[in-house]
Amino acid sequence: MGNSDSKLHFRKAVIQLTTKTQPVEASEDVFWDQFWTDVNLTAQDIFALVPAAEIRAVREESPSNLATLCYKAVERLVLNADSGCVCERDRQAVLSCTRLLTRILPYIFEDPDWRGFFWSTVPKVGKSVDENDGECMRPLAESLLTAISDLLFCPDFTVESHSRTSADGPSDIQSIDSCEFIWEAGVGFAQTPPLNHTHDTNRAELLKLLLTCFSEEMYQSPSDTHTLNPWVSFFCSRDNRHALPLFTSLLNVVCAYDPVGYGVPYNHLMFSDQRGVLAELALQTLIVSLEQELVDNSNTSPNTNTDNCSADYNRNTTAEGCQAPRGENLFVNYLSRIHREEDFNFILRGISRLLNNPLLQTYLPHSCKKIEFHQELLVLFWKLCDLNKKFLFYVLKSSDVLDILVPILFYLNDARANQSRVGLVHIGVFILLLLSGERNFGVRLNKPYIVRVPMDISVFAGTHADLLIVVFHKIITSGHQRLQPLYDCLLTIIVNVSPYLKSLSMVAANKLLHLLEVFSSQWFLFCSPVAHHLVFFLLEVFNNIIQYQFDGNCNLVYGIIRKRNLFHQLANLPTDVSSIQKALQKKSRSGSTHSAVFMEMSNPYSTACSEGPYKTTPIQTGTLNASLKAMPRIDKLTETSQVSEDGTTLLLQQSDAAHSQSDTSSEIQVKDAEPTSGEEDQKSEKEDCDGSQKRVSSSSDWAPTPDWVQSWKSKLPLQTIMRLLQVLVPQVEKICIDKGLTDESEILKFLQHGTLVGLLPVPHPILIRKYQANEGTALWFRTYMWGIIYLRNVDPPVWYDTDVKLFEIQRI
């Protein structure tokens, strides 16, 4: 009954606000207190009682009243933060203000005329008149962010009260050292605070408001997001005295969270998991806070002197010694300086445990809680590897990287045909591209793949490299057509790891040869100015394995011998006009490039057997989907490095790279056929939701010519393969005739003990294409990240049906 009265009184206050035609003065506390004093309503109640239409009506018809409401709500938060929320009434008022601002802010952000409202200076709230601190005016946004930060470390509200703090009383609240109140043990904090569901709930409410503040970026078009988010900049600056404990609290809560707990079946159905809600919001807040301008990458050097800039995170980290520059994002600074192995182990184990959680198999159906924030985890892992190179090297130092690889491949395979999950495939491929730039990743892939994960792929006995190739083949041959821009990325990853793959299974070898068969068909080669690049990638894979790992790869060598006609056809590819036209006519008859070429049934090596009855996640009708920015081309995503004999890598200059690649790689420059970077930038503004770069249509007036075909045909790196065939084919034919062999196992045994030492051309240098930061991927990540946060926060629906500009919301 009391709750019904509270709803009634609150609704009356909202109606009064929307119907008043005259401004209500800020001094009329009796009126304004109706919105938060003695109001005991949930966030869902407030969202229902404050309709979107009424917020917009007040914004348009009584803007001064809406401005005053925001000012008074922030003032209440500041006052209670300063006092320490000593009583339950104050705590409830804080929660009511928090929920109300969470409801209102998106409608302020969506109106360009209101966008600067929170950054306009107002009389500093929360200070008595007799204080003379020289800061009588301050932006409302700074007051709000400071209050939220203080409240996130408020004893008995969001953290446990220490006995000393309770004795000091509320008057000393501003002098509390928040580094003693970090929420969870982990990086830089050894003590494990007691679990308190009420505190977790209050933290989650404040983090949701914090995310809402940061979300102003959603209401700016992509072309306007090149500057830093001012909310994030202030929150992560030295002006926020809680920046260090906030960073460690968010990171530790995420990495320490275990959704399985003690493993009691169905425990998530019997008990509410407030820590899970907090972990998800902490993760979203953390990845948004790690946003930075592209130029900041140069400031976050992996060579930072971490002996002086210790990652122990004591409270003096930013106060003395290694001070961050005034305008630097401290969250990025702290993340880049973590260096202790125990911290790396804690982070990696936590992320790995959570990424593998949806893959868990139990005898009792649905008995184990499955997390749904794996996309945010992948973004965090990306940022960790990108911003902290020591963490990247730690991940690759042992086979622990495979605990990240397997769930990523699971997500890629599961999402490959689902149009609403195109972004998930992109982020997974980006991470693998980043990892593949390091030699250790290729070496780790040779570990046998034993623990089977439920995926609808061909059964094979082999290594993690086989798993990677089989999944990539599945994505290409049966994935959604909007994944076509990723083909060159997928093949680049295989190229990067190919010099280190000691033994491919027959299944994986045949998958690679099937891709070559598909991509080397004449009509496919002639349908696009860049289609031939895929053939160059595959030939480079074969060359790397033959030159550097011939001894253990008899399966691939046997497959090459069986499919030798493919290589002969490439070497004799016709370049005359009539042949080109005949091939293009075949394309026009076949219709869709994707459906005609990438049919699994056309693969003679595909098998109906899979690892179980697992099926990919189906698309649900009415699913909301956030659009994505266009992904840059592979030559914009990577820079080429040459691996020297001692294992070190040397970055090649553009001219050197182009020269080296003329014989061995796919980076063929056809400048008259490809759009320039400027054209690409202009075109990217008009790309559709999945980020697919319609490369064929980008040059609608383009047509293949004999000169164009000859320009890249003459550079096909076929010498090594042709030499192999010249040497081995006669030997294999002779042994088959002499011994009457019909069993391929005997041929494989012969190839296994064979050698080509001294018979092959001089080994070419190993070229690795490493990911390089660029503005295109930075914008892609920003759009993808906010799209996830928009779609995941549906209870209550914070941003639903507001006029976001950063991306489009589509119903599939």
JSON list of C-alpha atoms in Angstrom, two decimals, residues 618-624 811-812:
[
{"chain": "A", "resi": 618, "resn": "PRO", "atom": "CA", "xyz": [18.98, -18.76, -34.81]},
{"chain": "A", "resi": 619, "resn": "ILE", "atom": "CA", "xyz": [17.85, -15.24, -35.59]},
{"chain": "A", "resi": 620, "resn": "GLN", "atom": "CA", "xyz": [14.77, -14.28, -33.63]},
{"chain": "A", "resi": 621, "resn": "THR", "atom": "CA", "xyz": [12.20, -12.25, -35.50]},
{"chain": "A", "resi": 622, "resn": "GLY", "atom": "CA", "xyz": [12.06, -8.66, -34.25]},
{"chain": "A", "resi": 623, "resn": "THR", "atom": "CA", "xyz": [15.62, -8.65, -32.94]},
{"chain": "A", "resi": 624, "resn": "LEU", "atom": "CA", "xyz": [17.05, -5.15, -32.54]},
{"chain": "A", "resi": 811, "resn": "ARG", "atom": "CA", "xyz": [14.64, -4.39, -36.36]},
{"chain": "A", "resi": 812, "resn": "ILE", "atom": "CA", "xyz": [15.60, -7.61, -38.13]}
]
